[in-house]
Structure formats: structure tokens, C-alpha cells
Coordinates of C-alpha atoms in Angstrom, one line a residue:
K1 CA -0.1 0.0 0.2
P2 CA 1.1 3.5 -0.8
F3 CA 2.1 5.6 2.3
G4 CA -0.4 8.1 3.6
S5 CA 2.0 11.1 2.7
P6 CA 5.6 11.9 1.9
V7 CA 5.9 12.8 5.6
Q8 CA 4.9 9.2 6.8
E9 CA 7.2 7.7 4.2
A10 CA 10.2 9.8 5.4
V11 CA 9.6 8.9 9.1
L12 CA 9.3 5.2 8.4
S13 CA 12.4 5.5 6.1
I14 CA 14.4 7.2 9.0
K15 CA 13.2 4.5 11.3
R16 CA 14.1 1.5 9.2
T17 CA 17.6 2.8 8.2
A18 CA 18.3 3.6 12.1
A19 CA 17.0 0.2 13.0
L20 CA 19.3 -1.6 10.3
L21 CA 22.3 0.3 11.3
E22 CA 21.6 -0.6 14.9
L23 CA 21.5 -4.0 14.1
R24 CA 24.6 -4.2 12.0
L25 CA 26.5 -2.4 14.9
A26 CA 25.2 -4.9 17.5
E27 CA 26.3 -7.8 15.2
L28 CA 29.8 -6.2 14.9
L29 CA 30.2 -5.5 18.7
R30 CA 28.7 -8.9 19.8
P31 CA 32.2 -10.7 19.7
Y32 CA 33.6 -7.9 21.8
G33 CA 31.0 -8.5 24.6
V34 CA 29.4 -5.2 24.5
T35 CA 26.2 -3.7 23.2
P36 CA 25.7 -0.5 21.2
T37 CA 24.6 1.4 24.1
Q38 CA 27.5 0.2 26.3
Y39 CA 29.8 1.0 23.4
N40 CA 28.1 4.6 23.4
V41 CA 28.9 5.0 27.0
L42 CA 32.6 4.1 26.6
R43 CA 33.0 6.5 23.8
I44 CA 31.3 9.2 25.7
L45 CA 33.7 8.5 28.7
R46 CA 36.7 8.3 26.5
G47 CA 35.7 11.9 25.2
A48 CA 35.2 13.1 28.8
G49 CA 39.0 12.4 29.6
A50 CA 40.5 12.0 33.0
D51 CA 37.8 13.8 34.7
G52 CA 35.1 11.5 33.8
L53 CA 31.4 12.3 34.1
P54 CA 28.6 11.9 36.6
R55 CA 25.8 9.6 35.6
C56 CA 23.4 12.5 34.6
E57 CA 25.8 13.7 32.1
V58 CA 26.5 10.4 30.4
Q59 CA 22.7 9.8 30.2
G60 CA 22.2 13.2 28.4
R61 CA 24.7 12.5 25.9
L62 CA 23.7 8.9 25.0
V63 CA 22.5 8.4 21.3
A64 CA 19.4 7.0 22.7
P65 CA 18.2 7.4 26.0
V66 CA 17.7 4.3 28.5
A67 CA 15.6 3.8 31.3
D68 CA 18.6 2.8 33.8
T69 CA 21.9 4.4 33.2
T70 CA 23.0 3.4 36.8
R71 CA 22.4 -0.3 35.9
L72 CA 24.1 0.1 32.7
L73 CA 27.2 1.7 34.4
D74 CA 27.1 -1.1 36.9
R75 CA 27.5 -3.8 34.1
L76 CA 30.5 -1.8 32.6
E77 CA 32.1 -1.5 35.9
K78 CA 31.7 -5.3 36.4
M79 CA 33.2 -5.8 33.1
G80 CA 36.5 -3.8 34.1
L81 CA 35.6 -1.1 31.4
V82 CA 34.5 1.8 33.7
L83 CA 35.6 2.9 37.2
R84 CA 33.2 4.9 39.3
A85 CA 34.2 7.0 42.4
R86 CA 32.1 9.3 44.8
D87 CA 33.0 13.0 44.7
T88 CA 34.8 14.0 47.8
E89 CA 33.0 17.2 48.1
D90 CA 29.6 15.9 47.2
R91 CA 28.9 12.4 48.2
R92 CA 25.9 12.4 46.1
V93 CA 27.8 12.5 42.7
V94 CA 29.3 9.6 41.6
T95 CA 31.9 10.0 38.6
S96 CA 32.5 7.3 35.9
R97 CA 35.8 7.1 34.0
I98 CA 36.8 4.6 31.3
T99 CA 39.6 2.1 32.2
P100 CA 42.6 1.3 30.3
R101 CA 40.6 -2.0 29.4
G102 CA 37.8 0.0 28.1
L103 CA 40.1 2.3 26.1
A104 CA 41.8 -0.9 24.7
L105 CA 38.3 -2.3 23.6
L106 CA 37.5 0.9 21.7
D107 CA 40.9 0.6 20.0
K108 CA 40.0 -3.0 19.0
V109 CA 36.7 -2.0 17.6
A110 CA 37.9 1.1 15.7
A111 CA 39.0 -0.7 12.6
P112 CA 36.0 -3.0 12.0
L113 CA 33.6 -0.3 12.8
K114 CA 35.2 1.9 10.2
Q115 CA 34.8 -0.6 7.8
L116 CA 31.1 -1.2 8.7
E117 CA 30.6 2.5 8.4
E118 CA 32.3 2.8 4.9
N119 CA 30.3 -0.2 3.8
E120 CA 27.0 1.1 5.1
V121 CA 27.1 4.8 4.0
G122 CA 30.7 5.6 2.8
Q123 CA 29.7 4.9 -0.7
L124 CA 27.8 8.0 -0.9
S125 CA 29.6 11.2 -2.1
D126 CA 30.8 13.7 0.3
T127 CA 28.2 16.2 -1.1
R128 CA 25.4 13.7 -0.6
L129 CA 26.7 12.8 3.1
R130 CA 26.8 16.6 3.9
T131 CA 23.3 17.0 2.7
L132 CA 22.0 14.0 4.6
I133 CA 23.8 15.2 7.7
S134 CA 22.3 18.6 7.2
I135 CA 18.7 17.3 6.9
L136 CA 18.7 15.1 9.7
D137 CA 20.2 18.0 12.0
E138 CA 17.4 20.2 10.7
V139 CA 14.8 17.5 11.6
R140 CA 16.3 17.1 15.1
R141 CA 16.1 20.9 15.6
L142 CA 12.5 20.8 14.6
T143 CA 11.8 18.1 17.1
P144 CA 10.2 19.6 20.3
C145 CA 12.2 17.4 22.6
H146 CA 15.5 18.2 20.8
R147 CA 18.5 16.4 22.4
G148 CA 21.3 17.4 20.0

């Protein structure tokens, strides 16, 4: 059946593409023992540097929000990929930092991930990629609950 409108077709196309990319990422990460969300947290914490981030900051930077960021960080800590410590000045704040083991995992994943990205969207010209990025940025800006 045809779509009800071009808007409906565009929304479904975005969702299907995102789901496909997420599935391929999950397949790539499975041998490394992490999920796409866990991988996202590790990248966030690598970007935070030695200072690390409190849970609420990690949660706010996730590509897709999760219901329980604390439990997600618990799992990463048990895996030895993240360290957490209470702030000495405000005991309510727990800061998470990536461990050397977490950094090593990101290094191992880098080349296969780059290849996956090249295979998935790297065949588009730079001009078309810039157009795609611009359009998706605009869609996010127009979304009432814009997260960045």
C-alpha cells in the first residue's frame, strides 16, 4: 500500500535505516562482549578524559536514552571497562571514568567499525553525505524534545 503522505514515508524510512544500522552495529560488537549502548557509553567516557562524568551527564549524551543508566554503568564496571568513584566534596555525585581496558576495547573495535561505516554509508559522495547530515540535523532541531 502507498504511504499516507511523504512525511509518513520519510519517518518510516528514517526508522528503518536507523534500525538496520543499529542491528549491524550490534552484530559487529557482539564478539567484543558489548552492546551498542555500552559502546556509546565507553565513547562518551573516552571523550570526557581523565575527569570522567557523573551519571546524569552520561545519560544526557547517549545517542538513545535508556531507562536505567545506573544499571548500565554497573555492568560496565563489573566488566572492568569503567571505574566509578564518589565525589569527595558532594557524596551524592558518582563520577564514571573509562579504564585502560575500556580504551583497549575501543581501539580493537575502531577498524572493524570504520569498515562497517564505510560499507553502510561511505559509498555516498561527500556532497550527499553533507546533505544527509544537514537534513537530519534540521529534523532534530524541529523536534520538540531536541537532544542534540
